[in-house]
Coordinates of C-alpha atoms in Angstrom, one line a residue:
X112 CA 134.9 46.7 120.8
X113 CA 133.9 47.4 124.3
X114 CA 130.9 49.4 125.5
X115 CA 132.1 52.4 127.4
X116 CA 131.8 52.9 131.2
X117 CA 131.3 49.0 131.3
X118 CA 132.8 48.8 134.7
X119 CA 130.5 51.9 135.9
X120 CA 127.4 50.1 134.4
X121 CA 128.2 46.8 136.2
X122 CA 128.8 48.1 139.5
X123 CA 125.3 50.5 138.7
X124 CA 123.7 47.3 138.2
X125 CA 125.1 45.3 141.4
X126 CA 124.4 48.1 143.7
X127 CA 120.6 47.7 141.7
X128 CA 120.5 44.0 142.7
X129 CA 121.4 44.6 146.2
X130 CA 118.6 46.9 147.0
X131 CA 115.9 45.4 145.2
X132 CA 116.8 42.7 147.3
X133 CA 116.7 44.4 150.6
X134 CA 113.7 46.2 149.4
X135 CA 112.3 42.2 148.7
X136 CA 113.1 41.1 152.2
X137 CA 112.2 44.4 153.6
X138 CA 108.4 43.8 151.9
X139 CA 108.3 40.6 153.2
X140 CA 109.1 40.9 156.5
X141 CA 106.6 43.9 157.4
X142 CA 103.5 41.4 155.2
X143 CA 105.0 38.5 157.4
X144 CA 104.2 40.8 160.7
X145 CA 101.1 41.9 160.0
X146 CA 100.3 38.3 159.1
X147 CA 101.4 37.1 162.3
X148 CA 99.5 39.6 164.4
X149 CA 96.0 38.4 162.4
X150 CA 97.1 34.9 163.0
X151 CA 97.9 35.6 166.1
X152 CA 94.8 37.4 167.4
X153 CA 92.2 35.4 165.6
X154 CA 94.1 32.0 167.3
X155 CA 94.1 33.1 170.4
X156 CA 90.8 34.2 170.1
X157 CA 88.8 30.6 168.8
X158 CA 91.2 28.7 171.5
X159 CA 90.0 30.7 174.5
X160 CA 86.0 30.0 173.1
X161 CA 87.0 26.7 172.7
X162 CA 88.7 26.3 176.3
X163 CA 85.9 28.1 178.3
X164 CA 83.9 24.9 178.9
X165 CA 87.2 23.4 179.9
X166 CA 88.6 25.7 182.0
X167 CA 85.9 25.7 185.2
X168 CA 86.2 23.3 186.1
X169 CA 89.9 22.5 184.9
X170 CA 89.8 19.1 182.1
X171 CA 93.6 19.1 181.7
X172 CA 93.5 15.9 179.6
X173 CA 90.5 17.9 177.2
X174 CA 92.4 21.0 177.4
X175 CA 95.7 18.9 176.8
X176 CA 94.1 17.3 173.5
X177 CA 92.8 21.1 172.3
X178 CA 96.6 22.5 172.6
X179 CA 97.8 19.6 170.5
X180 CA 94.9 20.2 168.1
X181 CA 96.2 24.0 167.5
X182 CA 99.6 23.1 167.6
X183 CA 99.5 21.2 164.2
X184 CA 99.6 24.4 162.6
X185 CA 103.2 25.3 161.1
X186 CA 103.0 28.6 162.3
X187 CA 103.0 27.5 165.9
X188 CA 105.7 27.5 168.4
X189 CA 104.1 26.3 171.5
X190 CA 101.0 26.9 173.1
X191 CA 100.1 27.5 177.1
X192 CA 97.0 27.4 178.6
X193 CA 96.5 28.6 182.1
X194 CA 94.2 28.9 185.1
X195 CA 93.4 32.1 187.1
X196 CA 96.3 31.3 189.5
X197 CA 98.6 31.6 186.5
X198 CA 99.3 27.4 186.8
X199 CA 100.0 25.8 183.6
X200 CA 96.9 23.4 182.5
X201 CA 98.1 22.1 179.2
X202 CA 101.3 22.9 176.6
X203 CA 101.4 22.4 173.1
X204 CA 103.5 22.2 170.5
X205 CA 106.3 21.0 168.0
X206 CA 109.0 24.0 168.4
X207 CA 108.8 25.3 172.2
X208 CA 112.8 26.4 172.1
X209 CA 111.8 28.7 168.9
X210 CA 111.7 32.7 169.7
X211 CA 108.7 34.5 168.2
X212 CA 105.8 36.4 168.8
X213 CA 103.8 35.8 171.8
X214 CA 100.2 37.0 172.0
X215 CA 98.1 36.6 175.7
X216 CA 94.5 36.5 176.0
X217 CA 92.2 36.2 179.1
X218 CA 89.0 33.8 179.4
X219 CA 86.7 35.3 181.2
X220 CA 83.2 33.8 182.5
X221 CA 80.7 35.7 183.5
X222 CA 82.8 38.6 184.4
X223 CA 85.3 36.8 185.8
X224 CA 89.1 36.0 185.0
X225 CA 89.3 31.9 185.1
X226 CA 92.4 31.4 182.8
X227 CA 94.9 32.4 180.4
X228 CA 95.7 31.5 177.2
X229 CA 99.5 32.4 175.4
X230 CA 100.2 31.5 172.2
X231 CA 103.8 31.8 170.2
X232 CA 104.2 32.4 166.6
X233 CA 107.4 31.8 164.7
X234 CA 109.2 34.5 163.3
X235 CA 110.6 33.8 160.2
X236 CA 114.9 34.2 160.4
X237 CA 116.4 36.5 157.5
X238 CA 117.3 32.7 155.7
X239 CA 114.5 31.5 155.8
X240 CA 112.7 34.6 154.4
X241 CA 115.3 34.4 151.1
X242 CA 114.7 30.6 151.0
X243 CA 110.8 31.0 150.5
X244 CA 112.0 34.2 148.3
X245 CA 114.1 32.5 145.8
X246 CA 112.2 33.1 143.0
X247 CA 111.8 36.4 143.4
X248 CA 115.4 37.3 143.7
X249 CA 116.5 34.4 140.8
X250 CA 114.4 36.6 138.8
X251 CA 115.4 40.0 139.4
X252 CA 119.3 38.3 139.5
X253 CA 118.3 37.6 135.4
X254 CA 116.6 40.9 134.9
X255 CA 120.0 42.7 135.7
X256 CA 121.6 40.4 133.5
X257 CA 119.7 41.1 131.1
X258 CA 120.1 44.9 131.3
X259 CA 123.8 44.1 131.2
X260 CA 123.8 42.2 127.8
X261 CA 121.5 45.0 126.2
X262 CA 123.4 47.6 127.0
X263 CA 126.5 45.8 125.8
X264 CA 124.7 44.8 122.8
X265 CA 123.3 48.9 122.4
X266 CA 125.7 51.3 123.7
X267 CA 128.5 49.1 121.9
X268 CA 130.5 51.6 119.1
X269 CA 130.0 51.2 115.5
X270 CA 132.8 50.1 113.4
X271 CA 133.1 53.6 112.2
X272 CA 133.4 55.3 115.5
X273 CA 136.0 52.2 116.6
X274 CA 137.9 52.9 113.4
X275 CA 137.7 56.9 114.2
X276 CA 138.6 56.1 118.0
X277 CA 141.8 53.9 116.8
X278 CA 142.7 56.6 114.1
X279 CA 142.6 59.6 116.4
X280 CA 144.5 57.5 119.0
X281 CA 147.1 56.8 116.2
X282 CA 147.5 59.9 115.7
X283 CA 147.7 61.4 119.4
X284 CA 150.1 58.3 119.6
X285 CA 152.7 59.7 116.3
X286 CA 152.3 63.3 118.1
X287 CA 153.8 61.9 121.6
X288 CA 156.2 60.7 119.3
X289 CA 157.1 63.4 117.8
X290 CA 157.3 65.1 121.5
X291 CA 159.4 62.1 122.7
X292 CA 162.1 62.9 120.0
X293 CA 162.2 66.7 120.9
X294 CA 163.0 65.4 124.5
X295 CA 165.8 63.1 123.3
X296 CA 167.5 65.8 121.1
X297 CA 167.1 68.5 123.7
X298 CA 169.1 66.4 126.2
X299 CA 172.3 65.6 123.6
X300 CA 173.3 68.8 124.6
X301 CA 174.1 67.9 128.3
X302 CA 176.4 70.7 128.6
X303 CA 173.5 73.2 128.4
X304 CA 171.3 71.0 130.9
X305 CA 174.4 71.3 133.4
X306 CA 174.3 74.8 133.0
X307 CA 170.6 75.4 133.1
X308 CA 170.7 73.1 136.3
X309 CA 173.1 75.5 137.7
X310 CA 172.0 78.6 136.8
X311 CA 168.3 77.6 137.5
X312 CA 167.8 79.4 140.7
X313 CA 169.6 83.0 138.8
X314 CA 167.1 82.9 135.8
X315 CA 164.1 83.1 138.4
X316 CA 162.9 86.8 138.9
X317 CA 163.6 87.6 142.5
X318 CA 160.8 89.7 144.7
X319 CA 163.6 92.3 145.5
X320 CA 164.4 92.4 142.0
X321 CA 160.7 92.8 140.9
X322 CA 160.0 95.4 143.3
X323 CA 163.2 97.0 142.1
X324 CA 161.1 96.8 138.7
X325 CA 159.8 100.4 137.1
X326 CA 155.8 100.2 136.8
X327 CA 156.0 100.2 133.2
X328 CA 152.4 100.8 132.4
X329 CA 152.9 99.3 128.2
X330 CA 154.2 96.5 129.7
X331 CA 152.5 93.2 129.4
X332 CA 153.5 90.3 131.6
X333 CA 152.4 86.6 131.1
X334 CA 153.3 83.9 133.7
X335 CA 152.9 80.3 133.4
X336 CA 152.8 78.3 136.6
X337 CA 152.4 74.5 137.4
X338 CA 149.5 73.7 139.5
X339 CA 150.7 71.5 141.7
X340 CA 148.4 71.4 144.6
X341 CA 150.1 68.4 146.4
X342 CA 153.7 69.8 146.4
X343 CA 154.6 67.2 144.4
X344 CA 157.7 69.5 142.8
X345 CA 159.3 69.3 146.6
X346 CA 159.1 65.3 146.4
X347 CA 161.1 65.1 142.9
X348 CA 164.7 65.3 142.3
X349 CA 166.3 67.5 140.4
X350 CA 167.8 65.2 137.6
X351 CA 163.5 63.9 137.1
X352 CA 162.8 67.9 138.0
X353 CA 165.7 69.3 135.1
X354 CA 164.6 67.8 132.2
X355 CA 161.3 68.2 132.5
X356 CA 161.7 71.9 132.7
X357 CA 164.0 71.8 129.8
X358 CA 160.9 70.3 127.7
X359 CA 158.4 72.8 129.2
X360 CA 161.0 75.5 127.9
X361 CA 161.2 74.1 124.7
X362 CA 157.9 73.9 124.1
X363 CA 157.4 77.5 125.1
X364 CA 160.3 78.4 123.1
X365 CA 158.5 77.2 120.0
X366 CA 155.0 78.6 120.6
X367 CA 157.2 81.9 120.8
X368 CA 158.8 81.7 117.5
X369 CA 155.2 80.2 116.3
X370 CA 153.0 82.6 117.5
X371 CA 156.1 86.0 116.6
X372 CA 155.4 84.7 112.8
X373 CA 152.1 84.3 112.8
X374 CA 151.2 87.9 114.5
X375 CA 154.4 89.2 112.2
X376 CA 156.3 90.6 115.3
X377 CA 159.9 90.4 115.5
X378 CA 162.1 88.2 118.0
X379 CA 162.9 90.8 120.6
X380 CA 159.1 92.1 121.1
X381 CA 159.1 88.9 123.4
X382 CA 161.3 89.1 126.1
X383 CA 161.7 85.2 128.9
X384 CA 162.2 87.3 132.2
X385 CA 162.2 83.8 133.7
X386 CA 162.9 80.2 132.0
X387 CA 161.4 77.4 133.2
X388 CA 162.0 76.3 136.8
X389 CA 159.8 75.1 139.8
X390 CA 158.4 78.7 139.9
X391 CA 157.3 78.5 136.3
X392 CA 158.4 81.2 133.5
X393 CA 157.5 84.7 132.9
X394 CA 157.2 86.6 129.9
X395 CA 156.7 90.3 128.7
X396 CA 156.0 92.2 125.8
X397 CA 155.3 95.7 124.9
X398 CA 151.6 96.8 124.6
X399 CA 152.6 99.4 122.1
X400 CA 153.5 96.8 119.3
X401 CA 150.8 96.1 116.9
X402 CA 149.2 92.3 118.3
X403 CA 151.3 92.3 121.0
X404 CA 149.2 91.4 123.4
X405 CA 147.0 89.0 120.8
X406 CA 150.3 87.2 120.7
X407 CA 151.1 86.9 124.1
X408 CA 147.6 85.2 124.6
X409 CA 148.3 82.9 121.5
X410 CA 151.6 81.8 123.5
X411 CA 149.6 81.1 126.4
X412 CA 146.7 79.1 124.3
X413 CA 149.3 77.4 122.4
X414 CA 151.6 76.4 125.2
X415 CA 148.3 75.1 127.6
X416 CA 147.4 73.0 124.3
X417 CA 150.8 71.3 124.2
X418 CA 150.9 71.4 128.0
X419 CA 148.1 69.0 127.9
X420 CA 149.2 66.5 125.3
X421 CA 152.5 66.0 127.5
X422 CA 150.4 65.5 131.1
X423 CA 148.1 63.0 129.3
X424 CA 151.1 60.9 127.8
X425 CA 153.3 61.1 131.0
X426 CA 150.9 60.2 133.0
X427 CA 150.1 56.9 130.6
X428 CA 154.2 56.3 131.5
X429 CA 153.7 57.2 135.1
X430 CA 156.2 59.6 134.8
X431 CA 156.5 63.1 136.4
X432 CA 154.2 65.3 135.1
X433 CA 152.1 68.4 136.2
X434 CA 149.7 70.6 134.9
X435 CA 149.4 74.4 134.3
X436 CA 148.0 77.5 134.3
X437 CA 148.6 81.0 133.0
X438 CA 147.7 84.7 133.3
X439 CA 148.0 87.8 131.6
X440 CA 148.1 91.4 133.5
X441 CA 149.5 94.8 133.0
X442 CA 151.1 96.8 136.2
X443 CA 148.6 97.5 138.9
X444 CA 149.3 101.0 139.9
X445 CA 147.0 101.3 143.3
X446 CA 148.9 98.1 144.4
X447 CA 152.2 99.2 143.6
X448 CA 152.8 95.9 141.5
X449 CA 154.8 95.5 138.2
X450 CA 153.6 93.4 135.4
X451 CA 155.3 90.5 136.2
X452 CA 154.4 91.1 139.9
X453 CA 150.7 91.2 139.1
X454 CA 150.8 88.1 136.6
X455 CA 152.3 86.0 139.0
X456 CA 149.8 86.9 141.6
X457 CA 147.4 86.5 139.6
X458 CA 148.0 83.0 138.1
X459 CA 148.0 81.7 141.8
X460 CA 144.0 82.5 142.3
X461 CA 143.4 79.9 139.1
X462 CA 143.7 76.2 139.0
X463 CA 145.1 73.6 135.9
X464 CA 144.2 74.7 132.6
X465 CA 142.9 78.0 133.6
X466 CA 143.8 81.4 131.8
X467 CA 142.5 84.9 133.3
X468 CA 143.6 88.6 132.0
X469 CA 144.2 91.7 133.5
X470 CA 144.5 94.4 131.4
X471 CA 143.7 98.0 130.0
X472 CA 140.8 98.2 128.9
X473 CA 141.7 99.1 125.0
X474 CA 143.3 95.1 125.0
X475 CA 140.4 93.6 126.9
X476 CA 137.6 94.9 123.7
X477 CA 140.5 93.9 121.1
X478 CA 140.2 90.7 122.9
X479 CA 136.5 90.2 123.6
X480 CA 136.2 89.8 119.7
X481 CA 138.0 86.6 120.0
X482 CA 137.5 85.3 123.3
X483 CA 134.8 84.9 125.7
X484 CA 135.7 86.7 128.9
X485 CA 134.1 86.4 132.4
X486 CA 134.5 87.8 135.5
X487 CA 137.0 86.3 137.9
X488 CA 135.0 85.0 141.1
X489 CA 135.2 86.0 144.4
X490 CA 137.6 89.8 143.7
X491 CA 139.4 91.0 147.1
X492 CA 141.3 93.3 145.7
X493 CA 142.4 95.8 142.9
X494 CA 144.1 93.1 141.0
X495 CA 141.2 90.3 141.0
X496 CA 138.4 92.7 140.3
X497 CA 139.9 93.8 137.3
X498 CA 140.5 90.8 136.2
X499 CA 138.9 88.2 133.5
X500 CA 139.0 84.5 132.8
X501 CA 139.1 83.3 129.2
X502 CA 136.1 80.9 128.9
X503 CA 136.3 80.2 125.3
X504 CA 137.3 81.5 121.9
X505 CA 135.6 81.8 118.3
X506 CA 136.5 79.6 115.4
X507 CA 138.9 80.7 114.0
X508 CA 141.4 81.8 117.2
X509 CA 140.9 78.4 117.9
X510 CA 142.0 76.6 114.8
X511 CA 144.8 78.6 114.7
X512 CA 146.2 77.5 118.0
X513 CA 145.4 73.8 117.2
X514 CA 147.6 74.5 113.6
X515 CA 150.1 75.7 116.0
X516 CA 150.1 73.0 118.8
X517 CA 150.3 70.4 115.4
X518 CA 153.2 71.8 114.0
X519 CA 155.3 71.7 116.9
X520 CA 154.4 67.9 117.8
X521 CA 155.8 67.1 114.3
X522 CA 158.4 68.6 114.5
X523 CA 161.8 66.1 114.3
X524 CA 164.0 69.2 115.8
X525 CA 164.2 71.4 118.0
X526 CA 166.8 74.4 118.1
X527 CA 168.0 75.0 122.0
X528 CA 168.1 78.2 123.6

């Protein structure tokens, strides 16, 4: 039993190292400078008292013997000391090839310039720095390891919560299943695949024959697209492309005949203007029936739940998968659009999993008592600025489309349309 996000928290924790590090050798460096400048400054200051006698007239073997003197500090490069013509008197010591810091000062004797003295510090490389910080960074090294084994130890699961985890995935596993087997049986009948694959470009809805379409204002159109922002449906072929549309139809087939009994509404108050294809499918139903419209929505809850369930496992397989998104809308008289017209329009202004309404307003209260409705962003036109997304639902709406989505995953058949 793993902790979760392990890898996030490890990689957290490396990138924690790495700049507490930085900030160690960062610290270091700009306390090493100052150092260096004090060092510097005061050294240059006691060798210049301590030259003056020396200088005027020039002692090079006392001046010589005072170089060496300062030289034995480690900090040292080399030392120079010069006369007033800028002549080299005396050098000093152990690391003259070394870069670092130089710092100049004048002796001057009674107002007057009579040498020079230059002085180089070492400054410290970037390895050296680490090697006379090992401690520090052995130490915060071990305090990150630390962190890692207490949050393994702490944000480990319980046995419960594994035992839940393994249950639920048990169970999401005997779903798929379930799905896998409706797949199977739906293609033994590969003479109505052929035909499907043939006749899949005639069951789509064409825009001459949607604008040929009466604006039926009790009409109610819902249209379930693939949100497939990477034209992935251009890439597949059609023998990957067929079946998978066959299953999408199934499924919506079901959460049909589901959702007809459940609202008590007969078989032809649902009418498929448009089986699955790469377009999608479109539906319609009267708004005069009693729940019409609550059904229609229920298709579209029910179909999105199941819709899920089958991106998640196909993408497990690495297998072609997209997923969708659905709208709702009644004709739109100003813009001379049918129900289906409108629906489809309006499904493309959504992304996955998304579900928006357009309606009359009569549907949209017997809704709002069951769902939780916002405002579509950004309107630009009649359609959009009428137009709602479903944010939520109570209880109860949502239970039933879970008892739905169940009893179709366990299902062992599936009737072909």
């Amino acid at each position: 039993m793993n902790a979760p996000r392990q890898g996030l928290f490890a990689s957290l924790l490396i990138v924690s190292f790495a700049l507490h590090t930085f900030l160690l050798v960062l610290a270091t460096t700009h306390q090493l400078n100052e150092n260096r400048a004090n060092q510097g400054q005061l050294m240059t200051s006691q060798l210049v008292t301590d030259s003056l006698t020396e200088l005027e007239p020039a002692n090079t073997v006392s001046l010589a013997l005072l170089a060496n003197r300062y030289a034995t500090n480690p900090s040292v490069a080399s030392i120079r000391i010069l006369d007033a013509n800028q002549q080299v008197l005396a050098t000093g010591g152990l690391s003259k090839t070394r870069d670092g810091q130089v710092f100049v000062r004048d002796a001057v004797q009674n107002e007057k310039k009579i040498g020079s003295i230059e002085i180089t510090l070492i400054q410290p490389s970037m390895g050296e720095i680490l090697r006379n910080q090992w401690l520090a960074i052995l130490a915060s090294l071990l305090i990150h390891a630390l962190l890692w084994f207490i949050y393994r130890a702490i944000a480990r699961p319980s046995r419960k919560e594994y035992l839940e985890r393994i249950n639920n995935e048990a169970r999401l596993k005997h779903e798929l299943q379930s799905l896998s087997q409706a797949l199977e049986q739906e293609k033994h009948n590969t003479a109505l695949a052929l035909a499907q694959a043939e006749n899949s470009t005639s069951n789509k809805i064409k825009p001459k024959e949607i604008r040929a379409l009466e604006l039926d204002q009790a009409a109610v159109a819902l249209s379930i697209q693939f949100y497939d922002p990477k034209q992935l449906l251009n890439s597949v072929s059609p023998t990957v492309a067929v079946p998978y549309f066959n299953l999408c139809q199934l499924f919506l087939n079901k959460s049909i005949d589901l959702c007809l009994q459940h609202y008590k509404l007969n078989s032809p108050d649902v009418t498929i203007l448009q089986s699955f294809n790469e377009h999608g499918a479109v539906l319609s139903v009267s708004s005069e029936k009693a729940d019409a419209v609550k059904c229609l929505v229920m298709i579209s809850n029910v179909f999105q739940l199941l819709s899920e369930v089958l991106y998640k496992r196909y993408r497990e397989d690495k297998r072609f998968v997209l997923q969708t998104r659905t709208a709702l809308s009644s004709a739109v008289a100003s813009m001379h659009l049918s129900a289906p017209q409108a629906a489809e329009r309006l499904v493309q202004q959504l992304v996955a999993k998304e579900s928006a309404l357009q309606l009359s307003n009569e549907s949209l209260k017997q809704l709002s008592d069951h769902y939780e409705l916002v405002a579509l962003p950004n309107p630009s036109n009649a359609l959009t600025r009428h137009a709602f997304m479903i944010s939520g639902m109570d209880a109860q709406t949502a239970q039933i489309a879970q008892d739905i989505r169940s009893e179709i995953l366990k299902s062992k058949q599936s009737n072909p349309t």
